[in-house]
CSV table of C-alpha atoms in Angstrom, one decimal:
chain,number,residue,atom,x,y,z
A,1,MET,CA,58.3,61.2,-33.9
A,2,THR,CA,59.8,60.3,-30.8
A,3,VAL,CA,59.6,57.2,-28.8
A,4,LYS,CA,58.3,59.3,-26.2
A,5,ASP,CA,55.5,60.5,-28.3
A,6,GLN,CA,54.8,56.8,-29.6
A,7,LYS,CA,54.5,55.5,-26.1
A,8,GLY,CA,51.9,58.3,-25.1
A,9,GLY,CA,50.1,57.7,-28.7
A,10,ASP,CA,49.7,54.0,-28.0
A,11,ARG,CA,48.1,54.9,-24.6
A,12,LYS,CA,45.6,57.3,-26.0
A,13,MET,CA,44.6,54.4,-28.4
A,14,PHE,CA,44.0,52.0,-25.4
A,15,VAL,CA,41.9,54.0,-23.6
A,16,GLY,CA,39.9,55.1,-26.7
A,17,VAL,CA,39.6,51.4,-27.3
A,18,VAL,CA,38.1,50.4,-23.6
A,19,TRP,CA,35.8,53.7,-23.6
A,20,ASN,CA,34.2,52.5,-26.8
A,21,CYS,CA,33.7,49.0,-25.4
A,22,ALA,CA,32.2,50.2,-21.9
A,23,ALA,CA,28.9,48.9,-22.4
A,24,GLU,CA,30.0,45.6,-23.5
A,25,LEU,CA,32.4,44.9,-20.8
A,26,LYS,CA,29.9,46.3,-18.3
A,27,LEU,CA,27.7,43.5,-19.5
A,28,LEU,CA,30.4,40.9,-19.4
A,29,LEU,CA,31.1,41.8,-15.8
A,30,THR,CA,27.1,41.8,-15.1
A,31,ALA,CA,27.2,38.2,-16.4
A,32,LEU,CA,30.4,37.0,-14.8
A,33,LEU,CA,29.0,38.6,-11.3
A,34,PHE,CA,25.5,36.8,-11.9
A,35,LEU,CA,27.1,33.1,-13.0
A,36,PHE,CA,29.5,33.3,-9.7
A,37,CYS,CA,26.3,34.2,-7.3
A,38,ILE,CA,24.8,31.0,-9.2
A,39,ILE,CA,27.8,28.9,-8.3
A,40,THR,CA,27.8,30.4,-4.3
A,41,LEU,CA,24.0,29.7,-4.0
A,42,LEU,CA,24.5,25.8,-5.6
A,43,GLN,CA,26.7,25.2,-2.7
A,44,PHE,CA,24.0,25.5,0.2
A,45,ILE,CA,21.6,23.4,-2.0
A,46,PRO,CA,21.2,19.9,-0.7
A,47,SER,CA,23.7,17.2,-2.1
A,48,PRO,CA,20.8,15.2,-4.2
A,49,LEU,CA,20.1,18.6,-6.0
A,50,THR,CA,23.6,19.7,-5.9
A,51,LEU,CA,25.3,20.4,-9.5
A,52,SER,CA,28.8,19.5,-10.0
A,53,THR,CA,31.5,22.3,-11.8
A,54,ALA,CA,31.5,19.3,-14.8
A,55,ASP,CA,27.6,19.5,-14.7
A,56,LEU,CA,27.6,23.5,-14.9
A,57,ARG,CA,30.0,23.3,-17.6
A,58,ASN,CA,28.0,21.0,-19.9
A,59,CYS,CA,24.9,23.1,-19.3
A,60,LEU,CA,26.8,26.2,-20.3
A,61,SER,CA,28.6,24.8,-23.3
A,62,LYS,CA,26.0,23.2,-25.1
A,63,PRO,CA,22.0,22.0,-24.9
A,64,VAL,CA,21.2,18.9,-24.0
A,65,ALA,CA,18.0,17.1,-25.4
A,66,HIS,CA,15.4,15.6,-23.0
A,67,PRO,CA,12.8,13.7,-25.3
A,68,ALA,CA,11.2,12.0,-22.3
A,69,ALA,CA,10.0,15.6,-21.2
A,70,ALA,CA,7.5,15.6,-23.7
A,71,LEU,CA,6.1,11.8,-22.4
A,72,PRO,CA,3.6,11.7,-19.6
A,73,LEU,CA,5.1,10.7,-16.2
A,74,PHE,CA,4.8,7.1,-15.1
A,75,ASN,CA,4.9,5.4,-11.8
A,76,ALA,CA,6.8,2.4,-11.2
A,77,ALA,CA,3.6,0.6,-10.8
A,78,SER,CA,2.7,1.4,-14.4
A,79,LEU,CA,5.9,0.2,-16.0
A,80,PRO,CA,5.5,-2.8,-18.2
A,81,PRO,CA,6.1,-6.2,-16.8
A,82,PRO,CA,9.3,-7.7,-17.8
A,83,LEU,CA,9.1,-10.2,-20.6
A,84,GLN,CA,8.6,-14.0,-19.7
A,85,ARG,CA,10.9,-15.8,-22.6
A,86,ASP,CA,11.1,-18.9,-23.5
A,87,ARG,CA,13.7,-21.1,-21.9
A,88,ALA,CA,15.0,-24.8,-22.2
A,89,LEU,CA,14.8,-27.1,-19.0
A,90,GLU,CA,17.2,-29.5,-18.6
A,91,ASN,CA,14.9,-32.6,-19.3
A,92,GLY,CA,14.7,-31.2,-23.0
A,93,ALA,CA,11.5,-29.4,-22.9
A,94,VAL,CA,11.0,-25.6,-23.4
A,95,LYS,CA,9.5,-23.9,-20.7
A,96,ARG,CA,7.2,-21.5,-22.3
A,97,GLY,CA,6.7,-18.1,-20.9
A,98,PHE,CA,3.5,-16.3,-20.0
A,99,THR,CA,3.6,-12.5,-19.2
A,100,ALA,CA,0.4,-11.1,-17.3
A,101,ILE,CA,-0.5,-7.5,-18.5
A,102,GLY,CA,-2.6,-5.0,-16.7
A,103,SER,CA,-6.2,-5.8,-15.4
A,104,ALA,CA,-9.4,-6.6,-16.6
A,105,ALA,CA,-11.9,-5.6,-14.2
A,106,TYR,CA,-11.8,-3.9,-11.0
A,107,ASN,CA,-12.2,-6.3,-7.7
A,108,PHE,CA,-14.9,-4.1,-6.3
A,109,ILE,CA,-16.8,-1.1,-7.2
A,110,LEU,CA,-18.6,0.8,-4.0
A,111,MET,CA,-21.8,2.5,-4.7
A,112,SER,CA,-23.3,2.3,-1.3
A,113,ALA,CA,-23.4,1.1,2.0
A,114,TYR,CA,-26.3,1.2,4.5
A,115,ARG,CA,-27.5,-0.1,8.2
A,116,GLY,CA,-30.0,-2.6,8.3
A,117,GLY,CA,-30.2,-3.0,11.9
A,118,TYR,CA,-28.4,-2.5,15.0
A,119,ASN,CA,-26.1,-5.2,14.2
A,120,THR,CA,-26.1,-5.6,10.4
A,121,PHE,CA,-25.1,-3.6,7.2
A,122,ALA,CA,-25.9,-4.2,3.3
A,123,VAL,CA,-22.9,-3.0,0.6
A,124,MET,CA,-23.7,-2.4,-3.1
A,125,GLY,CA,-21.5,-2.4,-5.4
A,126,LEU,CA,-20.2,-4.1,-9.0
A,127,ALA,CA,-17.4,-6.8,-9.3
A,128,SER,CA,-15.6,-8.5,-12.0
A,129,LYS,CA,-18.5,-11.1,-13.4
A,130,PRO,CA,-15.9,-13.9,-14.3
A,131,LEU,CA,-14.0,-13.4,-11.0
A,132,HIS,CA,-17.4,-14.5,-9.4
A,133,VAL,CA,-18.9,-16.8,-12.0
A,134,PHE,CA,-15.3,-18.7,-12.2
A,135,GLY,CA,-13.6,-17.4,-9.1
A,136,THR,CA,-14.1,-17.7,-5.0
A,137,PRO,CA,-13.8,-14.4,-4.1
A,138,SER,CA,-14.9,-13.7,-0.5
A,139,TYR,CA,-15.2,-10.9,1.8
A,140,ARG,CA,-14.5,-10.2,5.3
A,141,CYS,CA,-16.6,-7.2,7.2
A,142,GLU,CA,-15.1,-5.5,10.2
A,143,TRP,CA,-16.2,-2.8,12.3
A,144,VAL,CA,-13.4,-0.4,13.6
A,145,PRO,CA,-15.2,1.6,16.8
A,146,ALA,CA,-14.4,5.0,17.4
A,147,GLY,CA,-12.1,5.7,19.8
A,148,GLU,CA,-8.3,3.8,20.2
A,149,SER,CA,-9.1,1.8,23.1
A,150,LYS,CA,-11.6,-0.3,21.6
A,151,ASP,CA,-11.2,-3.6,19.4
A,152,SER,CA,-12.5,-4.1,15.9
A,153,VAL,CA,-15.0,-6.5,15.4
A,154,PHE,CA,-14.8,-9.0,12.7
A,155,VAL,CA,-17.5,-11.3,10.7
A,156,PRO,CA,-17.1,-13.0,7.1
A,157,GLY,CA,-19.5,-11.4,4.8
A,158,GLN,CA,-22.1,-13.0,3.1
A,159,ARG,CA,-21.9,-12.5,-0.9
A,160,ILE,CA,-25.1,-12.1,-2.7
A,161,LEU,CA,-25.5,-12.1,-6.6
A,162,PRO,CA,-29.0,-10.4,-7.1
A,163,ASP,CA,-28.6,-10.1,-10.9
A,164,TRP,CA,-29.2,-14.1,-11.8
A,165,GLY,CA,-25.9,-14.0,-14.1
A,166,TYR,CA,-27.1,-11.5,-15.9
A,167,GLY,CA,-24.2,-9.4,-15.6
A,168,ARG,CA,-21.6,-8.4,-18.6
A,169,VAL,CA,-18.2,-7.2,-17.7
A,170,TYR,CA,-19.8,-6.4,-14.3
A,171,THR,CA,-22.1,-8.1,-12.1
A,172,VAL,CA,-23.9,-6.7,-9.1
A,173,VAL,CA,-22.9,-7.9,-5.6
A,174,VAL,CA,-24.6,-7.0,-2.6
A,175,VAL,CA,-22.5,-8.0,0.9
A,176,ASN,CA,-24.5,-8.2,4.0
A,177,CYS,CA,-22.3,-8.0,7.3
A,178,THR,CA,-24.3,-9.1,10.0
A,179,PHE,CA,-22.0,-8.7,13.4
A,180,PRO,CA,-22.7,-10.7,16.6
A,181,VAL,CA,-23.3,-7.8,18.8
A,182,PRO,CA,-24.7,-4.3,17.8
A,183,VAL,CA,-22.2,-2.1,17.0
A,184,GLY,CA,-21.7,1.5,16.5
A,185,GLU,CA,-23.5,3.4,19.3
A,186,ASN,CA,-20.7,6.0,19.8
A,187,GLY,CA,-19.8,5.9,16.2
A,188,GLY,CA,-17.1,4.1,13.9
A,189,LYS,CA,-16.7,2.7,10.6
A,190,LEU,CA,-17.3,-0.3,8.5
A,191,LEU,CA,-14.4,-1.6,6.5
A,192,ILE,CA,-14.7,-4.6,3.7
A,193,HIS,CA,-11.9,-6.4,2.8
A,194,ALA,CA,-12.4,-8.0,-0.3
A,195,ALA,CA,-10.2,-10.9,-1.2
A,196,ALA,CA,-9.8,-12.0,-5.0
A,197,ASN,CA,-8.5,-15.7,-4.0
A,198,GLY,CA,-6.3,-15.9,-7.2
A,199,GLY,CA,-8.8,-14.3,-9.4
A,200,GLY,CA,-8.1,-16.9,-12.0
A,201,ASP,CA,-4.2,-16.4,-11.3
A,202,THR,CA,-3.6,-18.9,-8.3
A,203,ASN,CA,0.2,-17.3,-8.0
A,204,PHE,CA,-1.8,-14.0,-6.4
A,205,ASN,CA,-4.5,-13.8,-3.5
A,206,LEU,CA,-4.7,-10.4,-3.3
A,207,THR,CA,-7.2,-8.5,-0.9
A,208,ASP,CA,-8.1,-4.9,-1.3
A,209,THR,CA,-9.3,-3.0,2.0
A,210,PHE,CA,-11.7,-0.1,1.3
A,211,GLU,CA,-14.1,1.9,3.9
A,212,ALA,CA,-17.8,1.5,2.9
A,213,LEU,CA,-19.5,3.2,5.5
A,214,ILE,CA,-18.6,6.1,8.3
A,215,GLU,CA,-20.7,6.6,10.6
A,216,SER,CA,-21.4,9.4,14.1
A,217,PRO,CA,-22.8,9.0,17.1
A,218,GLY,CA,-25.7,11.2,15.5
A,219,ASP,CA,-26.0,8.7,12.8
A,220,PHE,CA,-26.8,6.2,14.9
A,221,ALA,CA,-29.3,8.0,17.0
A,222,ASP,CA,-30.7,9.1,14.0
A,223,PHE,CA,-31.2,5.4,12.5
A,224,ARG,CA,-32.2,4.1,16.2
A,225,SER,CA,-35.2,7.3,15.4
A,226,VAL,CA,-36.2,5.8,11.8
A,227,LEU,CA,-36.3,2.1,13.0
A,228,LYS,CA,-38.6,3.3,16.0
A,229,SER,CA,-40.9,5.2,14.1
A,230,PRO,CA,-43.7,4.3,11.8
A,231,PRO,CA,-42.7,4.3,8.0
A,232,LYS,CA,-42.9,8.0,6.4
A,233,TYR,CA,-44.6,6.6,3.0
A,234,ASP,CA,-47.2,4.2,2.4
A,235,TYR,CA,-46.0,3.3,-0.8
A,236,LEU,CA,-42.7,4.0,-2.5
A,237,TYR,CA,-41.6,3.4,-6.1
A,238,CYS,CA,-37.8,2.1,-7.0
A,239,GLY,CA,-37.4,2.0,-11.0
A,240,SER,CA,-34.7,0.6,-12.9
A,241,PRO,CA,-32.5,3.7,-14.3
A,242,ILE,CA,-33.9,6.0,-17.0
A,243,TYR,CA,-31.7,6.7,-19.9
A,244,GLY,CA,-31.6,8.1,-23.5
A,245,ASN,CA,-33.9,10.5,-25.5
A,246,LEU,CA,-37.4,10.0,-23.8
A,247,SER,CA,-40.7,11.3,-24.6
A,248,PRO,CA,-41.7,14.1,-22.0
A,249,GLN,CA,-45.2,13.5,-22.6
A,250,ARG,CA,-45.1,10.0,-21.7
A,251,ILE,CA,-43.2,10.7,-18.3
A,252,ARG,CA,-45.6,13.4,-17.7
A,253,GLU,CA,-48.7,10.7,-18.0
A,254,TRP,CA,-46.6,8.1,-16.2
A,255,VAL,CA,-46.4,10.5,-13.2
A,256,ALA,CA,-49.5,11.7,-13.0
A,257,TYR,CA,-51.1,8.8,-13.1
A,258,HIS,CA,-49.1,6.9,-10.2
A,259,VAL,CA,-49.2,10.0,-8.1
A,260,ARG,CA,-53.1,10.1,-8.1
A,261,LEU,CA,-53.0,6.1,-7.5
A,262,PHE,CA,-50.6,6.1,-4.7
A,263,GLY,CA,-51.6,9.0,-3.1
A,264,GLU,CA,-50.3,11.8,-0.6
A,265,LYS,CA,-48.3,9.5,1.1
A,266,SER,CA,-46.3,8.2,-1.4
A,267,HIS,CA,-43.0,8.9,-2.8
A,268,PHE,CA,-41.2,8.2,-6.1
A,269,VAL,CA,-37.4,7.8,-6.7
A,270,ILE,CA,-36.2,8.1,-9.9
A,271,TYR,CA,-32.6,7.3,-11.1
A,272,ASP,CA,-31.3,9.0,-14.0
A,273,ALA,CA,-28.7,7.4,-16.3
A,274,GLY,CA,-28.9,10.1,-19.0
A,275,GLY,CA,-32.7,9.9,-19.8
A,276,ALA,CA,-33.7,13.2,-17.3
A,277,HIS,CA,-32.8,15.4,-20.5
A,278,PRO,CA,-33.9,19.2,-20.4
A,279,ALA,CA,-37.4,18.2,-21.6
A,280,VAL,CA,-38.1,15.7,-19.1
A,281,MET,CA,-36.7,17.3,-16.2
A,282,GLU,CA,-39.6,20.5,-17.3
A,283,VAL,CA,-42.0,17.4,-16.6
A,284,LEU,CA,-40.3,16.3,-13.3
A,285,LYS,CA,-39.6,19.5,-11.7
A,286,PRO,CA,-43.4,20.6,-10.7
A,287,TRP,CA,-43.7,17.0,-8.9
A,288,MET,CA,-40.1,17.6,-7.3
A,289,GLU,CA,-41.1,20.8,-5.8
A,290,LYS,CA,-44.5,19.1,-4.5
A,291,GLY,CA,-42.0,16.7,-2.8
A,292,TYR,CA,-43.5,13.4,-4.6
A,293,ILE,CA,-40.0,12.7,-6.4
A,294,THR,CA,-36.2,12.5,-5.6
A,295,LEU,CA,-34.5,12.4,-8.6
A,296,GLN,CA,-30.8,10.3,-8.0
A,297,ASP,CA,-27.8,11.0,-10.7
A,298,VAL,CA,-26.1,7.8,-11.5
A,299,LYS,CA,-24.6,8.7,-15.1
A,300,GLU,CA,-21.2,7.8,-13.2
A,301,GLU,CA,-22.3,4.2,-13.4
A,302,GLU,CA,-22.0,4.1,-17.3
A,303,ARG,CA,-18.5,3.6,-16.8
A,304,PHE,CA,-18.9,0.1,-15.7
A,305,ASP,CA,-20.6,-2.3,-18.5
A,306,GLY,CA,-23.1,-4.1,-16.5
A,307,TYR,CA,-26.3,-5.5,-17.5
A,308,TYR,CA,-28.9,-2.8,-19.0
A,309,HIS,CA,-27.1,0.2,-17.4
A,310,ASN,CA,-26.5,-1.9,-14.0
A,311,GLN,CA,-30.3,-1.9,-13.2
A,312,PHE,CA,-30.0,-4.7,-10.8
A,313,LEU,CA,-27.2,-2.5,-8.9
A,314,ILE,CA,-29.9,0.6,-8.6
A,315,VAL,CA,-32.9,-1.3,-7.4
A,316,ASN,CA,-31.0,-2.6,-4.3
A,317,ASP,CA,-29.6,0.9,-3.4
A,318,CYS,CA,-33.2,2.0,-3.6
A,319,LEU,CA,-34.3,-1.1,-1.5
A,320,HIS,CA,-31.5,-0.5,1.2
A,321,LYS,CA,-31.4,3.4,1.3
A,322,TYR,CA,-35.3,3.6,1.9
A,323,LYS,CA,-36.0,0.3,3.5
A,324,PHE,CA,-37.3,1.6,6.7
A,325,GLN,CA,-38.9,4.6,5.4
A,326,ALA,CA,-42.2,3.0,3.4
A,327,LYS,CA,-44.6,0.2,4.2
A,328,TRP,CA,-44.6,-1.0,0.6
A,329,MET,CA,-42.1,-0.6,-2.1
A,330,PHE,CA,-42.6,-0.9,-5.7
A,331,PHE,CA,-40.6,-2.1,-8.7
A,332,PHE,CA,-41.8,-1.5,-12.3
A,333,ASP,CA,-40.9,0.5,-15.2
A,334,VAL,CA,-41.7,4.1,-16.6
A,335,ASP,CA,-43.9,2.7,-19.6
A,336,GLU,CA,-45.8,0.3,-17.1
A,337,PHE,CA,-49.0,1.4,-15.2
A,338,ILE,CA,-50.5,-0.3,-12.2
A,339,PHE,CA,-54.3,-0.4,-11.7
A,340,ILE,CA,-56.6,-1.7,-9.2
A,341,PRO,CA,-60.4,-2.7,-10.7
A,342,LYS,CA,-63.1,-1.1,-9.5
A,343,LYS,CA,-64.7,-1.9,-6.2
A,344,ASN,CA,-61.2,-2.0,-4.8
A,345,THR,CA,-58.4,0.3,-3.5
A,346,LEU,CA,-54.7,0.2,-3.5
A,347,LYS,CA,-55.0,-0.1,0.0
A,348,SER,CA,-57.9,-2.9,0.4
A,349,VAL,CA,-55.7,-5.0,-2.1
A,350,LEU,CA,-52.2,-4.4,-0.1
A,351,ASP,CA,-54.1,-5.0,3.1
A,352,SER,CA,-55.2,-8.4,1.9
A,353,LEU,CA,-51.8,-9.0,1.2
A,354,SER,CA,-50.0,-8.0,4.0
A,355,PRO,CA,-49.4,-11.3,5.5
A,356,PHE,CA,-46.8,-11.9,2.4
A,357,THR,CA,-43.6,-10.1,2.2
A,358,GLN,CA,-43.9,-10.0,-1.8
A,359,PHE,CA,-46.5,-10.1,-4.3
A,360,THR,CA,-46.1,-10.2,-8.1
A,361,ILE,CA,-48.0,-8.4,-10.8
A,362,GLU,CA,-49.9,-9.5,-13.9
A,363,GLN,CA,-48.9,-7.9,-17.0
A,364,MET,CA,-51.5,-6.5,-19.5
A,365,PRO,CA,-49.3,-6.2,-22.9
A,366,MET,CA,-50.7,-3.7,-25.0
A,367,SER,CA,-49.7,-2.3,-28.7
A,368,ASN,CA,-47.6,0.6,-29.0
A,369,LYS,CA,-49.0,1.6,-32.6
A,370,LEU,CA,-52.5,0.6,-32.9
A,371,CYS,CA,-55.2,3.0,-32.2
A,372,LEU,CA,-59.0,3.3,-32.9
A,373,LYS,CA,-59.8,5.0,-36.1
A,374,GLU,CA,-62.4,7.1,-34.3
A,375,ASP,CA,-59.3,8.9,-33.1
A,376,ALA,CA,-58.1,10.4,-36.7
A,377,GLY,CA,-57.7,13.7,-35.8
A,378,LYS,CA,-57.4,13.7,-32.0
A,379,THR,CA,-54.5,11.4,-31.6
A,380,ALA,CA,-52.5,14.8,-30.7
A,381,ARG,CA,-54.9,15.6,-28.1
A,382,LYS,CA,-55.0,12.3,-26.1
A,383,TRP,CA,-52.6,10.8,-24.0
A,384,GLY,CA,-50.8,7.5,-24.7
A,385,PHE,CA,-52.5,5.2,-22.5
A,386,GLU,CA,-55.9,6.9,-23.5
A,387,LYS,CA,-55.2,6.2,-27.2
A,388,LEU,CA,-53.6,2.8,-27.2
A,389,VAL,CA,-56.2,0.7,-26.3
A,390,PHE,CA,-55.2,-2.8,-28.5
A,391,LYS,CA,-54.1,-5.6,-25.9
A,392,ASP,CA,-52.5,-8.8,-26.8
A,393,SER,CA,-55.0,-11.4,-26.1
A,394,LYS,CA,-53.0,-14.5,-26.2
A,395,THR,CA,-53.3,-16.6,-23.6
A,396,GLY,CA,-51.5,-19.8,-21.9
A,397,ILE,CA,-48.3,-18.1,-22.0
A,398,ARG,CA,-45.6,-16.8,-19.3
A,399,ARG,CA,-45.4,-13.1,-19.3
A,400,ASP,CA,-42.8,-11.0,-16.9
A,401,ARG,CA,-44.1,-10.3,-13.7
A,402,LYS,CA,-43.3,-6.7,-11.7
A,403,TYR,CA,-43.8,-6.8,-8.2
A,404,ALA,CA,-43.9,-5.1,-4.7
A,405,VAL,CA,-42.5,-5.8,-1.5
A,406,GLN,CA,-42.7,-5.1,2.4
A,407,PRO,CA,-38.8,-4.3,2.4
A,408,ARG,CA,-37.9,-4.7,5.9
A,409,ASN,CA,-37.8,-8.4,5.2
A,410,VAL,CA,-35.6,-8.3,2.2
A,411,PHE,CA,-32.2,-8.6,2.0
A,412,ALA,CA,-31.8,-8.4,-1.7
A,413,THR,CA,-33.5,-7.7,-4.7
A,414,GLY,CA,-34.0,-8.6,-8.5
A,415,VAL,CA,-36.1,-6.7,-11.4
A,416,HIS,CA,-38.7,-8.9,-11.6
A,417,MET,CA,-38.7,-10.1,-8.1
A,418,SER,CA,-36.6,-10.9,-5.0
A,419,GLU,CA,-35.0,-14.2,-4.3
A,420,ASN,CA,-33.7,-12.8,-0.8
A,421,ALA,CA,-36.3,-11.9,1.4
A,422,ALA,CA,-37.7,-13.5,4.9
A,423,GLY,CA,-41.5,-14.4,4.3
A,424,ASN,CA,-43.4,-16.0,2.0
A,425,THR,CA,-44.2,-14.7,-1.6
A,426,THR,CA,-47.7,-14.9,-3.7
A,427,HIS,CA,-47.9,-14.9,-7.4
A,428,LYS,CA,-51.9,-15.5,-7.0
A,429,THR,CA,-52.8,-11.6,-7.9
A,430,GLU,CA,-55.2,-11.8,-10.9
A,431,GLY,CA,-57.8,-10.1,-11.0
A,432,ARG,CA,-56.7,-7.9,-8.1
A,433,ILE,CA,-53.9,-5.8,-9.3
A,434,MET,CA,-52.2,-5.7,-12.6
A,435,TYR,CA,-50.1,-3.4,-15.1
A,436,TYR,CA,-50.5,-2.1,-18.4
A,437,HIS,CA,-47.1,-2.4,-20.6
A,438,TYR,CA,-47.0,0.0,-23.2
A,439,HIS,CA,-43.6,-1.3,-24.3
A,440,GLY,CA,-41.4,1.0,-26.5
A,441,THR,CA,-43.4,3.9,-26.4
A,442,ILE,CA,-41.6,5.7,-23.5
A,443,ALA,CA,-38.2,5.8,-25.7
A,444,GLN,CA,-40.4,7.5,-29.1
A,445,ARG,CA,-40.5,11.3,-29.1
A,446,ARG,CA,-43.1,10.8,-31.9
A,447,GLU,CA,-46.9,10.0,-32.1
A,448,PRO,CA,-47.8,6.5,-31.0
A,449,CYS,CA,-50.6,6.0,-33.2
A,450,ARG,CA,-49.0,4.8,-36.6
A,451,GLN,CA,-52.1,2.5,-37.2
A,452,LEU,CA,-55.6,3.5,-37.0
A,453,VAL,CA,-58.2,0.3,-37.2
A,454,ASN,CA,-62.1,0.2,-37.1
A,455,ASP,CA,-62.3,-3.4,-35.6
A,456,THR,CA,-62.5,-4.5,-31.9
A,457,ARG,CA,-60.6,-7.4,-32.8
A,458,LEU,CA,-57.7,-7.7,-35.1
A,459,ALA,CA,-54.4,-9.9,-35.4
A,460,VAL,CA,-51.4,-7.7,-36.4
A,461,ASP,CA,-47.9,-9.4,-37.3
A,462,GLY,CA,-49.3,-12.7,-36.1
A,463,ILE,CA,-50.4,-11.4,-33.0
A,464,SER,CA,-53.9,-11.3,-31.8
A,465,TYR,CA,-55.4,-7.8,-30.2
A,466,VAL,CA,-58.6,-7.0,-28.4
A,467,VAL,CA,-59.7,-3.6,-27.5
A,468,ASP,CA,-59.4,-2.9,-23.9
A,469,PRO,CA,-60.9,0.5,-22.6
A,470,THR,CA,-59.8,0.1,-19.2
A,471,MET,CA,-57.3,2.8,-19.1
A,472,ARG,CA,-58.9,4.8,-21.7
A,473,ASP,CA,-61.6,5.5,-18.9
A,474,VAL,CA,-59.5,6.9,-16.3
A,475,ALA,CA,-57.8,9.4,-18.4
A,476,GLY,CA,-60.0,11.9,-17.9
A,477,ALA,CA,-59.9,11.8,-13.8
A,478,VAL,CA,-56.0,11.9,-14.1
A,479,LYS,CA,-56.1,14.9,-16.4
A,480,ARG,CA,-58.2,17.1,-14.0
A,481,PHE,CA,-55.8,15.5,-10.9
A,482,GLU,CA,-52.5,16.7,-12.5
A,483,LEU,CA,-54.2,20.1,-13.3
A,484,LYS,CA,-55.7,20.7,-9.7
A,485,THR,CA,-52.1,19.5,-8.1
A,486,ILE,CA,-49.6,21.6,-10.2
A,487,GLY,CA,-51.6,23.6,-12.3
A,488,SER,CA,-51.4,23.9,-16.1
A,489,VAL,CA,-47.4,24.1,-16.0
A,490,LEU,CA,-47.2,21.2,-18.2
A,491,GLN,CA,-50.3,22.0,-20.7
A,492,ARG,CA,-47.9,22.5,-23.5
A,493,THR,CA,-45.6,19.5,-23.0
A,494,ARG,CA,-44.5,17.7,-26.5
A,495,GLN,CA,-43.6,14.2,-27.2
């Protein structure tokens, strides 16, 4: 082969190799073009996000592990505080370190705020019990008028603790804000400045500010109209929150009985902390549709550990929410039945008690398991207050009372009575109004008659009982009233 032929063969071999690798070359050229485009675009990205050439080489050369990417993101406030180490002092003593971590309870948990007059408001919430028992927290109220040209009005807030120290992690606080002049005719908002005043740590005096209420001019006009009008209801019921697996039948009996007793100009506000399960809702629904019941869902309050499902918070919300809508407001539970003796009516009794802001109601404690032997085989058809007829006859002891108030004169309230009211209270209501208490029956979804007896007077577990047929005698009238008012929709209700 000549030299010329050898060179020609080399050129043919090169062309063949290039032709056979055309696909790989295309892919390589495309990748290079894409890479140069990225480098060009990076020049126009703001400097904080710009990648250097070295960074790009590192990204292309090897993967970089990011173990923190799998962890939740934290802000600076959630970072752990620096450890306070022990250190030696010049005088030879060892100064010990104390590292404060986290927070045991919220400063304030707002539930509601309502206007109580042209110049006064009530703010309901929960706060740390240790803070209020052992500390000196304070509140400052600020009314911010709508419009930038008007100045805010400030006043110290009056702190009321209506739960008598029964709180747990949280205690109930009612903050009364009374300004020296009427506020809000043109709208505005109420701010609360809640100062912990150290809260147990003398190095801190933190103040949390929050909006408690926002009003428009229309809201103020609506309040003025309600204030000047007669109350919508003669009687309004405020109860502690219901919770647990309640008996639908017992709820059915309680509602029918009290709607009949309180009459057409009455209303019942029930707070659901988990007790309005589907079977109970079936009982409440017909009365809700008739306008007798308002159901408030307060299950969210179960997050905060207060006394007995925060019942003091609930009754205070009810008091101030409906303060101007009722002549009288009653506070008792759904296992308690108000009774007016014959020859009297609820109206006549309350008219006689109208000089008082508040009166308490005597308790009649009933057995929750004793029934008459004559009811054997018929207990399933009888209502609870119809067959539970044995009353605790022990005398000379103090029993819990429930109560009613004229709400416009009450600033805060409790479960068994109010200690924050303007006007007089009377406890002398024996023989005029009472309540029959069937303790423990509402939470049992079973037949309450667990012991049938043939005596009218007996002792069980050291307690003397006597037959009291008072409530049994009105059962028939209550059943007929229910049937007439809502029909037979609840006839198949179970325990």
